[in-house]
mmCIF file of C-alpha atoms in Angstrom:
data_model
loop_
_atom_site.group_PDB
_atom_site.id
_atom_site.type_symbol
_atom_site.label_atom_id
_atom_site.label_comp_id
_atom_site.label_asym_id
_atom_site.label_seq_id
_atom_site.Cartn_x
_atom_site.Cartn_y
_atom_site.Cartn_z
ATOM 1 C CA MET A 1 -133.421 -103.184 99.859
ATOM 2 C CA SER A 2 -130.385 -104.373 97.881
ATOM 3 C CA LYS A 3 -126.976 -103.192 99.058
ATOM 4 C CA ARG A 4 -125.211 -100.460 97.140
ATOM 5 C CA VAL A 5 -122.512 -101.419 94.657
ATOM 6 C CA ARG A 6 -118.953 -100.543 95.626
ATOM 7 C CA PRO A 7 -117.700 -97.424 93.778
ATOM 8 C CA GLY A 8 -115.919 -98.407 90.570
ATOM 9 C CA TYR A 9 -117.858 -101.687 90.383
ATOM 10 C CA TYR A 10 -121.083 -102.720 88.671
ATOM 11 C CA ARG A 11 -123.585 -105.510 89.297
ATOM 12 C CA GLN A 12 -124.760 -108.019 86.690
ATOM 13 C CA GLU A 13 -126.905 -111.148 86.764
ATOM 14 C CA VAL A 14 -125.182 -114.071 85.034
ATOM 15 C CA ASN A 15 -127.363 -117.175 84.805
ATOM 16 C CA LYS A 16 -129.241 -116.394 88.051
ATOM 17 C CA THR A 17 -126.024 -115.508 89.909
ATOM 18 C CA THR A 18 -125.168 -111.951 90.927
ATOM 19 C CA TRP A 19 -121.710 -110.821 89.879
ATOM 20 C CA GLU A 20 -120.144 -107.611 91.214
ATOM 21 C CA VAL A 21 -117.035 -106.741 89.254
ATOM 22 C CA PRO A 22 -114.806 -103.702 88.617
ATOM 23 C CA ASP A 23 -115.849 -101.481 85.701
ATOM 24 C CA ARG A 24 -112.734 -102.531 83.744
ATOM 25 C CA TYR A 25 -114.165 -106.041 83.162
ATOM 26 C CA ARG A 26 -116.881 -105.967 80.497
ATOM 27 C CA ASP A 27 -118.986 -108.335 78.428
ATOM 28 C CA LEU A 28 -119.339 -111.095 81.040
ATOM 29 C CA ARG A 29 -120.401 -114.436 79.552
ATOM 30 C CA GLN A 30 -120.636 -117.729 81.419
ATOM 31 C CA VAL A 31 -118.268 -120.347 79.984
ATOM 32 C CA GLY A 32 -118.280 -123.027 82.669
ATOM 33 C CA THR A 33 -119.769 -124.098 85.959
ATOM 34 C CA GLY A 34 -118.917 -126.769 88.508
ATOM 35 C CA ALA A 35 -119.261 -127.834 92.118
ATOM 36 C CA TYR A 36 -116.993 -125.067 93.433
ATOM 37 C CA GLY A 37 -117.722 -122.104 91.216
ATOM 38 C CA THR A 38 -118.676 -120.466 87.940
ATOM 39 C CA VAL A 39 -116.345 -119.102 85.266
ATOM 40 C CA CYS A 40 -117.173 -116.194 82.936
ATOM 41 C CA SER A 41 -115.191 -114.803 80.050
ATOM 42 C CA ALA A 42 -114.808 -111.014 80.058
ATOM 43 C CA VAL A 43 -112.893 -108.292 78.272
ATOM 44 C CA ASP A 44 -110.385 -106.325 80.342
ATOM 45 C CA SER A 45 -110.844 -102.820 78.953
ATOM 46 C CA ARG A 46 -107.475 -101.683 80.354
ATOM 47 C CA THR A 47 -105.480 -104.212 78.323
ATOM 48 C CA SER A 48 -108.081 -105.035 75.617
ATOM 49 C CA THR A 49 -107.524 -108.741 76.346
ATOM 50 C CA LYS A 50 -109.993 -111.505 77.091
ATOM 51 C CA VAL A 51 -109.841 -112.922 80.613
ATOM 52 C CA ALA A 52 -111.536 -115.679 82.583
ATOM 53 C CA ILE A 53 -113.118 -114.672 85.902
ATOM 54 C CA LYS A 54 -113.969 -117.356 88.432
ATOM 55 C CA LYS A 55 -116.499 -116.740 91.194
ATOM 56 C CA LEU A 56 -116.240 -119.337 93.921
ATOM 57 C CA TYR A 57 -119.545 -120.779 95.083
ATOM 58 C CA ARG A 58 -120.172 -119.643 98.689
ATOM 59 C CA PRO A 59 -116.485 -119.829 99.667
ATOM 60 C CA PHE A 60 -117.157 -119.262 103.353
ATOM 61 C CA GLN A 61 -120.139 -121.514 103.968
ATOM 62 C CA THR A 62 -118.034 -124.039 105.932
ATOM 63 C CA GLU A 63 -114.491 -124.292 107.318
ATOM 64 C CA LEU A 64 -113.670 -126.832 104.575
ATOM 65 C CA PHE A 65 -114.885 -124.507 101.800
ATOM 66 C CA ALA A 66 -113.027 -121.574 103.361
ATOM 67 C CA LYS A 67 -109.778 -123.537 103.642
ATOM 68 C CA ARG A 68 -110.110 -124.709 100.015
ATOM 69 C CA ALA A 69 -110.765 -121.141 98.823
ATOM 70 C CA TYR A 70 -107.768 -119.814 100.767
ATOM 71 C CA ARG A 71 -105.455 -122.510 99.408
ATOM 72 C CA GLU A 72 -106.613 -121.982 95.836
ATOM 73 C CA LEU A 73 -105.896 -118.264 96.113
ATOM 74 C CA ARG A 74 -102.477 -118.857 97.732
ATOM 75 C CA LEU A 75 -101.478 -121.374 95.057
ATOM 76 C CA LEU A 76 -102.550 -119.170 92.178
ATOM 77 C CA LYS A 77 -100.701 -116.206 93.694
ATOM 78 C CA HIS A 78 -97.633 -118.406 94.069
ATOM 79 C CA MET A 79 -97.571 -119.734 90.514
ATOM 80 C CA LYS A 80 -95.697 -117.253 88.353
ATOM 81 C CA HIS A 81 -94.562 -119.160 85.294
ATOM 82 C CA GLU A 82 -95.221 -118.722 81.603
ATOM 83 C CA ASN A 83 -96.416 -122.306 81.184
ATOM 84 C CA VAL A 84 -98.823 -122.373 84.088
ATOM 85 C CA ILE A 85 -101.878 -120.198 84.202
ATOM 86 C CA GLY A 86 -101.169 -117.373 86.600
ATOM 87 C CA LEU A 87 -103.402 -115.027 88.512
ATOM 88 C CA LEU A 88 -103.919 -111.686 86.770
ATOM 89 C CA ASP A 89 -106.149 -110.160 89.434
ATOM 90 C CA VAL A 90 -108.203 -111.002 92.490
ATOM 91 C CA PHE A 91 -110.924 -108.744 93.856
ATOM 92 C CA THR A 92 -113.933 -108.491 96.113
ATOM 93 C CA ALA A 93 -116.774 -105.969 96.048
ATOM 94 C CA ASP A 94 -117.029 -106.289 99.848
ATOM 95 C CA LEU A 95 -115.487 -103.259 101.517
ATOM 96 C CA SER A 96 -114.687 -104.694 104.930
ATOM 97 C CA LEU A 97 -113.880 -108.011 106.602
ATOM 98 C CA ASP A 98 -117.205 -108.198 108.426
ATOM 99 C CA ARG A 99 -119.052 -107.892 105.076
ATOM 100 C CA PHE A 100 -116.667 -110.219 103.194
ATOM 101 C CA HIS A 101 -118.662 -113.000 101.487
ATOM 102 C CA ASP A 102 -117.398 -113.403 97.919
ATOM 103 C CA PHE A 103 -114.260 -112.957 95.869
ATOM 104 C CA TYR A 104 -113.281 -113.404 92.240
ATOM 105 C CA LEU A 105 -110.126 -114.780 90.550
ATOM 106 C CA VAL A 106 -109.024 -113.402 87.171
ATOM 107 C CA MET A 107 -106.863 -115.567 84.884
ATOM 108 C CA PRO A 108 -105.854 -115.500 81.217
ATOM 109 C CA TYR A 109 -108.630 -116.733 78.956
ATOM 110 C CA MET A 110 -107.608 -119.871 77.088
ATOM 111 C CA GLY A 111 -110.009 -119.645 74.183
ATOM 112 C CA THR A 112 -108.301 -121.735 71.530
ATOM 113 C CA ASP A 113 -107.829 -125.177 72.913
ATOM 114 C CA LEU A 114 -105.827 -127.806 71.120
ATOM 115 C CA GLY A 115 -108.932 -129.643 69.967
ATOM 116 C CA LYS A 116 -110.106 -126.611 68.006
ATOM 117 C CA LEU A 117 -106.597 -126.014 66.693
ATOM 118 C CA MET A 118 -106.278 -129.558 65.347
ATOM 119 C CA LYS A 119 -109.648 -129.369 63.603
ATOM 120 C CA LEU A 120 -108.464 -126.259 61.763
ATOM 121 C CA GLN A 121 -105.133 -127.628 60.587
ATOM 122 C CA ARG A 122 -102.730 -130.568 60.830
ATOM 123 C CA LEU A 123 -99.984 -129.387 63.158
ATOM 124 C CA SER A 124 -96.458 -129.128 61.798
ATOM 125 C CA GLU A 125 -93.587 -131.097 63.346
ATOM 126 C CA GLU A 126 -92.095 -127.914 64.789
ATOM 127 C CA LYS A 127 -95.419 -126.849 66.323
ATOM 128 C CA ILE A 128 -95.886 -130.262 67.965
ATOM 129 C CA GLN A 129 -92.352 -130.115 69.406
ATOM 130 C CA TYR A 130 -92.997 -126.627 70.731
ATOM 131 C CA LEU A 131 -96.412 -127.339 72.252
ATOM 132 C CA VAL A 132 -95.366 -130.561 74.005
ATOM 133 C CA TYR A 133 -92.184 -128.864 75.232
ATOM 134 C CA GLN A 134 -94.274 -126.046 76.729
ATOM 135 C CA MET A 135 -96.623 -128.528 78.424
ATOM 136 C CA LEU A 136 -93.697 -130.427 79.920
ATOM 137 C CA LYS A 137 -92.086 -127.226 81.222
ATOM 138 C CA GLY A 138 -95.355 -126.345 82.937
ATOM 139 C CA LEU A 139 -95.648 -129.842 84.387
ATOM 140 C CA LYS A 140 -92.114 -129.683 85.737
ATOM 141 C CA VAL A 141 -93.066 -126.543 87.675
ATOM 142 C CA LYS A 142 -96.246 -128.137 88.974
ATOM 143 C CA ASN A 143 -94.426 -131.303 90.054
ATOM 144 C CA SER A 144 -91.686 -129.365 91.842
ATOM 145 C CA LEU A 145 -94.382 -127.422 93.686
ATOM 146 C CA LYS A 146 -96.010 -130.657 94.845
ATOM 147 C CA THR A 147 -92.615 -132.057 95.918
ATOM 148 C CA HIS A 148 -91.886 -128.976 98.031
ATOM 149 C CA ASN A 149 -95.291 -129.273 99.613
ATOM 150 C CA ARG A 150 -95.192 -133.041 100.263
ATOM 151 C CA GLU A 151 -98.861 -133.248 101.111
ATOM 152 C CA SER A 152 -100.904 -136.357 100.535
ATOM 153 C CA ASP A 153 -104.054 -134.356 99.857
ATOM 154 C CA PHE A 154 -102.299 -131.760 97.710
ATOM 155 C CA ASN A 155 -104.093 -132.857 94.536
ATOM 156 C CA CYS A 156 -107.335 -131.233 95.626
ATOM 157 C CA SER A 157 -105.650 -127.847 95.266
ATOM 158 C CA VAL A 158 -103.740 -128.528 92.110
ATOM 159 C CA ASP A 159 -106.698 -128.982 89.746
ATOM 160 C CA GLU A 160 -106.338 -125.279 88.963
ATOM 161 C CA ILE A 161 -102.895 -125.743 87.472
ATOM 162 C CA ASN A 162 -103.376 -128.943 85.573
ATOM 163 C CA ILE A 163 -102.538 -129.666 81.961
ATOM 164 C CA LEU A 164 -106.033 -128.684 81.012
ATOM 165 C CA ASP A 165 -105.483 -125.270 82.481
ATOM 166 C CA PHE A 166 -102.570 -124.763 80.134
ATOM 167 C CA GLY A 167 -105.209 -124.244 77.460
ATOM 168 C CA LEU A 168 -104.032 -127.321 75.614
ATOM 169 C CA ALA A 169 -106.854 -129.750 76.083
ATOM 170 C CA ARG A 170 -110.261 -130.807 74.962
ATOM 171 C CA GLN A 171 -113.798 -130.242 76.118
ATOM 172 C CA ALA A 172 -113.693 -130.981 79.823
ATOM 173 C CA ASP A 173 -116.079 -133.151 81.803
ATOM 174 C CA SER A 174 -118.712 -131.279 83.772
ATOM 175 C CA GLU A 175 -117.975 -133.159 87.003
ATOM 176 C CA MET A 176 -115.928 -131.625 89.807
ATOM 177 C CA THR A 177 -114.557 -128.219 88.820
ATOM 178 C CA GLY A 178 -115.321 -128.478 85.133
ATOM 179 C CA TYR A 179 -111.606 -128.780 84.372
ATOM 180 C CA VAL A 180 -111.238 -132.524 84.639
ATOM 181 C CA VAL A 181 -109.564 -134.400 81.808
ATOM 182 C CA THR A 182 -111.946 -136.396 79.593
ATOM 183 C CA ARG A 183 -111.826 -140.184 79.625
ATOM 184 C CA TRP A 184 -109.753 -140.413 76.428
ATOM 185 C CA TYR A 185 -106.838 -138.638 78.106
ATOM 186 C CA ARG A 186 -107.063 -140.224 81.563
ATOM 187 C CA ALA A 187 -104.235 -142.375 82.850
ATOM 188 C CA PRO A 188 -105.273 -146.019 83.331
ATOM 189 C CA GLU A 189 -104.641 -145.793 87.092
ATOM 190 C CA VAL A 190 -107.244 -143.005 87.254
ATOM 191 C CA ILE A 191 -109.848 -144.854 85.187
ATOM 192 C CA LEU A 192 -110.035 -147.806 87.590
ATOM 193 C CA SER A 193 -108.542 -146.233 90.742
ATOM 194 C CA TRP A 194 -105.852 -148.903 90.571
ATOM 195 C CA MET A 195 -103.229 -147.372 92.738
ATOM 196 C CA HIS A 196 -101.942 -144.209 94.394
ATOM 197 C CA TYR A 197 -101.364 -141.486 91.810
ATOM 198 C CA THR A 198 -97.820 -140.318 91.147
ATOM 199 C CA GLN A 199 -96.572 -137.250 89.295
ATOM 200 C CA THR A 200 -96.565 -139.258 86.041
ATOM 201 C CA VAL A 201 -100.382 -139.333 85.981
ATOM 202 C CA ASP A 202 -100.176 -136.125 83.914
ATOM 203 C CA ILE A 203 -97.440 -137.516 81.647
ATOM 204 C CA TRP A 204 -99.949 -140.069 80.353
ATOM 205 C CA SER A 205 -102.302 -137.233 79.385
ATOM 206 C CA VAL A 206 -99.487 -135.364 77.621
ATOM 207 C CA GLY A 207 -98.670 -138.586 75.727
ATOM 208 C CA CYS A 208 -102.300 -138.914 74.595
ATOM 209 C CA ILE A 209 -102.405 -135.270 73.475
ATOM 210 C CA MET A 210 -99.085 -135.622 71.624
ATOM 211 C CA ALA A 211 -100.248 -138.833 69.904
ATOM 212 C CA GLU A 212 -103.366 -136.996 68.751
ATOM 213 C CA MET A 213 -101.272 -134.145 67.361
ATOM 214 C CA LEU A 214 -99.202 -136.647 65.361
ATOM 215 C CA GLN A 215 -102.192 -138.675 64.123
ATOM 216 C CA GLY A 216 -104.842 -135.984 63.815
ATOM 217 C CA LYS A 217 -107.256 -138.091 65.875
ATOM 218 C CA PRO A 218 -107.491 -139.384 69.482
ATOM 219 C CA LEU A 219 -105.366 -142.470 70.183
ATOM 220 C CA PHE A 220 -107.626 -144.115 72.794
ATOM 221 C CA LYS A 221 -111.285 -143.428 72.071
ATOM 222 C CA GLY A 222 -113.137 -145.630 74.566
ATOM 223 C CA SER A 223 -116.915 -145.469 74.833
ATOM 224 C CA ASP A 224 -116.893 -146.158 78.602
ATOM 225 C CA HIS A 225 -114.356 -146.886 81.349
ATOM 226 C CA LEU A 226 -113.810 -150.564 80.550
ATOM 227 C CA ASP A 227 -113.783 -149.973 76.806
ATOM 228 C CA GLN A 228 -111.219 -147.230 77.405
ATOM 229 C CA LEU A 229 -108.982 -149.725 79.190
ATOM 230 C CA THR A 230 -109.413 -152.229 76.347
ATOM 231 C CA GLU A 231 -108.404 -149.562 73.810
ATOM 232 C CA ILE A 232 -105.328 -148.680 75.900
ATOM 233 C CA MET A 233 -104.243 -152.319 76.203
ATOM 234 C CA LYS A 234 -104.481 -152.839 72.432
ATOM 235 C CA ILE A 235 -101.430 -150.551 72.319
ATOM 236 C CA THR A 236 -99.675 -151.157 75.659
ATOM 237 C CA GLY A 237 -100.423 -154.875 75.851
ATOM 238 C CA THR A 238 -101.977 -156.486 78.922
ATOM 239 C CA PRO A 239 -100.111 -155.845 82.186
ATOM 240 C CA THR A 240 -97.284 -158.053 83.374
ATOM 241 C CA GLN A 241 -97.660 -160.144 86.528
ATOM 242 C CA GLU A 242 -95.146 -157.810 88.191
ATOM 243 C CA PHE A 243 -97.392 -154.812 87.491
ATOM 244 C CA ILE A 244 -100.583 -156.629 88.557
ATOM 245 C CA SER A 245 -98.968 -157.401 91.937
ATOM 246 C CA LYS A 246 -98.563 -153.623 92.554
ATOM 247 C CA LEU A 247 -102.305 -152.941 92.236
ATOM 248 C CA GLU A 248 -104.023 -152.022 95.481
ATOM 249 C CA SER A 249 -107.471 -153.233 94.428
ATOM 250 C CA ASP A 250 -108.258 -156.958 94.448
ATOM 251 C CA ASP A 251 -111.142 -156.321 92.040
ATOM 252 C CA ALA A 252 -108.750 -154.651 89.594
ATOM 253 C CA LYS A 253 -106.310 -157.574 89.917
ATOM 254 C CA SER A 254 -108.938 -160.206 89.173
ATOM 255 C CA TYR A 255 -110.439 -158.140 86.336
ATOM 256 C CA ILE A 256 -107.084 -157.743 84.592
ATOM 257 C CA LYS A 257 -106.214 -161.424 85.050
ATOM 258 C CA SER A 258 -109.505 -162.289 83.318
ATOM 259 C CA LEU A 259 -108.612 -160.301 80.176
ATOM 260 C CA PRO A 260 -107.346 -162.071 77.049
ATOM 261 C CA LYS A 261 -103.570 -161.638 76.691
ATOM 262 C CA VAL A 262 -102.593 -158.906 74.213
ATOM 263 C CA GLU A 263 -99.014 -158.232 73.054
ATOM 264 C CA LYS A 264 -97.540 -154.709 73.277
ATOM 265 C CA LYS A 265 -97.592 -152.925 69.926
ATOM 266 C CA ASP A 266 -94.496 -151.376 68.393
ATOM 267 C CA LEU A 267 -95.305 -147.666 68.379
ATOM 268 C CA GLN A 268 -92.790 -147.063 65.573
ATOM 269 C CA LYS A 269 -95.136 -149.125 63.385
ATOM 270 C CA VAL A 270 -98.323 -147.507 64.740
ATOM 271 C CA PHE A 271 -96.848 -144.055 64.010
ATOM 272 C CA SER A 272 -94.935 -145.119 60.900
ATOM 273 C CA THR A 273 -94.999 -141.671 59.271
ATOM 274 C CA ALA A 274 -93.918 -139.759 62.408
ATOM 275 C CA ASN A 275 -90.436 -138.624 63.381
ATOM 276 C CA PRO A 276 -88.845 -141.625 65.191
ATOM 277 C CA GLN A 277 -87.671 -139.269 67.963
ATOM 278 C CA ALA A 278 -91.295 -138.210 68.540
ATOM 279 C CA VAL A 279 -92.313 -141.860 68.810
ATOM 280 C CA CYS A 280 -89.515 -142.388 71.357
ATOM 281 C CA VAL A 281 -91.175 -139.713 73.514
ATOM 282 C CA LEU A 282 -94.514 -141.579 73.287
ATOM 283 C CA GLU A 283 -92.793 -144.886 74.164
ATOM 284 C CA CYS A 284 -91.557 -143.276 77.392
ATOM 285 C CA MET A 285 -94.927 -141.708 78.265
ATOM 286 C CA LEU A 286 -97.578 -144.284 77.324
ATOM 287 C CA LEU A 287 -96.579 -147.025 79.767
ATOM 288 C CA LEU A 288 -99.184 -148.747 81.934
ATOM 289 C CA ASP A 289 -96.938 -148.728 84.983
ATOM 290 C CA PRO A 290 -96.757 -145.138 86.324
ATOM 291 C CA GLU A 291 -93.382 -145.932 87.943
ATOM 292 C CA CYS A 292 -91.887 -146.690 84.515
ATOM 293 C CA ARG A 293 -93.117 -143.531 82.778
ATOM 294 C CA VAL A 294 -90.738 -140.601 82.354
ATOM 295 C CA THR A 295 -91.120 -137.577 84.581
ATOM 296 C CA ALA A 296 -91.540 -134.147 83.000
ATOM 297 C CA ALA A 297 -87.900 -133.308 83.806
ATOM 298 C CA GLU A 298 -86.680 -136.540 82.165
ATOM 299 C CA ALA A 299 -88.889 -136.042 79.106
ATOM 300 C CA LEU A 300 -87.520 -132.526 78.556
ATOM 301 C CA SER A 301 -84.015 -133.959 78.073
ATOM 302 C CA LEU A 302 -85.077 -136.335 75.248
ATOM 303 C CA PRO A 303 -83.517 -135.606 71.817
ATOM 304 C CA TYR A 304 -86.888 -134.660 70.284
ATOM 305 C CA PHE A 305 -86.874 -131.363 72.229
ATOM 306 C CA SER A 306 -83.165 -130.521 71.813
ATOM 307 C CA GLU A 307 -83.704 -127.547 69.479
ATOM 308 C CA PHE A 308 -86.075 -125.864 71.938
ATOM 309 C CA ARG A 309 -84.132 -126.596 75.099
ATOM 310 C CA GLU A 310 -83.191 -123.623 77.203
ATOM 311 C CA THR A 311 -82.431 -125.286 80.503
ATOM 312 C CA GLU A 312 -82.309 -122.000 82.406
ATOM 313 C CA GLU A 313 -85.962 -121.522 81.402
ATOM 314 C CA GLU A 314 -86.993 -124.933 82.754
ATOM 315 C CA THR A 315 -87.405 -123.538 86.191
ATOM 316 C CA GLU A 316 -88.890 -125.214 89.202
ATOM 317 C CA ALA A 317 -91.388 -123.461 91.394
ATOM 318 C CA GLN A 318 -90.129 -121.512 94.365
ATOM 319 C CA PRO A 319 -90.848 -123.356 97.627
ATOM 320 C CA TYR A 320 -94.454 -122.811 98.600
ATOM 321 C CA ASP A 321 -95.129 -121.709 102.161
ATOM 322 C CA HIS A 322 -97.729 -124.211 103.278
ATOM 323 C CA SER A 323 -97.555 -123.439 106.994
ATOM 324 C CA LEU A 324 -101.341 -122.913 107.158
ATOM 325 C CA ASP A 325 -102.340 -125.673 104.737
ATOM 326 C CA ASN A 326 -102.385 -128.451 107.306
ATOM 327 C CA THR A 327 -103.950 -126.432 110.089
ATOM 328 C CA ASP A 328 -107.581 -126.406 111.117
ATOM 329 C CA LEU A 329 -108.701 -122.863 111.780
ATOM 330 C CA PRO A 330 -112.084 -121.399 112.640
ATOM 331 C CA LEU A 331 -114.054 -120.003 109.717
ATOM 332 C CA ASP A 332 -113.472 -116.355 110.647
ATOM 333 C CA GLN A 333 -109.687 -116.880 110.624
ATOM 334 C CA TRP A 334 -109.714 -118.447 107.119
ATOM 335 C CA LYS A 335 -111.806 -115.467 106.073
ATOM 336 C CA ARG A 336 -109.333 -113.005 107.580
ATOM 337 C CA HIS A 337 -106.333 -114.735 105.930
ATOM 338 C CA THR A 338 -108.110 -114.754 102.565
ATOM 339 C CA PHE A 339 -109.076 -111.079 102.861
ATOM 340 C CA THR A 340 -105.431 -110.227 103.661
ATOM 341 C CA GLU A 341 -104.210 -112.212 100.634
ATOM 342 C CA ILE A 342 -106.616 -110.274 98.389
ATOM 343 C CA LEU A 343 -105.503 -106.914 99.780
ATOM 344 C CA SER A 344 -101.807 -107.818 99.373
ATOM 345 C CA PHE A 345 -102.123 -109.001 95.753
ATOM 346 C CA LYS A 346 -99.838 -107.132 93.358
ATOM 347 C CA PRO A 347 -100.682 -107.817 89.711
ATOM 348 C CA VAL A 348 -97.798 -108.527 87.360
ATOM 349 C CA LEU A 349 -98.251 -106.550 84.163
ATOM 350 C CA PRO A 350 -98.185 -109.078 81.335
ATOM 351 C CA GLU A 351 -95.539 -108.665 78.653
ATOM 352 C CA SER A 352 -97.062 -108.684 75.222
ATOM 353 C CA LYS A 353 -95.954 -112.087 73.986
ATOM 354 C CA GLU A 354 -97.639 -113.265 70.805
ATOM 355 C CA THR A 355 -97.540 -116.998 70.266
ATOM 356 C CA SER A 356 -97.191 -118.380 66.777
ATOM 357 C CA LEU A 357 -100.307 -120.483 67.075
#
């Protein structure tokens, strides 16, 4: 006999998965699936807005899964910033801790991604400035959060608040969570696992997205990993000896040394019809060496963004309490902490801000 549905909730099968959600969320439709969960779009009847609801896949099947689920919830609760997707709601249909098996995260639905937007129209100079400025503000928050946390394995929790989650990116790969940046936007150090990632790994992606806005087509359109690298080096030139010596992989070193030497292209000539200040931004972002790329905070101070700058708005994240993040707890304790976080969630009522997109 199937268990009764919690009052105020209803049960629906979505692609062979049972969803139990509050009555306010209607018209559930699966929009993505990955290793850790499934995402449905829905209409919130209270606000008449479209939302994305994520159901984690068996969040308490192991201590590792439970810790990951707890951290994801804590991070999303912590992020309250207009440029980073925030948590609108979190709920469970399970009435007590001993019956607690599943929970759901509700976030804004990012329906129009930049890819669709660019197919519809060529973006104006002002719109490009605005969109890149917004992405950089969001990245600055994300990077400050990671700095406060100072964890080497922090990236596994941050995929939820990546550039792609700002609703400004293309069709995502199906691997991992379904929110991973496609090859055309990946930083070279990610493509070949050259070296330890730094915070500028996302700056490369922003540079690729900005270049596409200016050109109306992707800048680096590789057909596979190595072709992607070849396309990148046609613009950046082949790496210097100084950069090659920083690589951690001997295979990567020997591969790069075997490549024919290519000179760096002058981006002012590649983007000859673009605003020179916009090209200056790209020059600072699209550098092979992650240590030479601008940070989000540095990029925000470039002249191209001067008319949008409101420095008091370029906030950093409040320090994140990660006292439990490095601990190993038994499964039932992760469960208890997660249940408490769900019960203590206070939704922030969204202001009705219409964007000019």
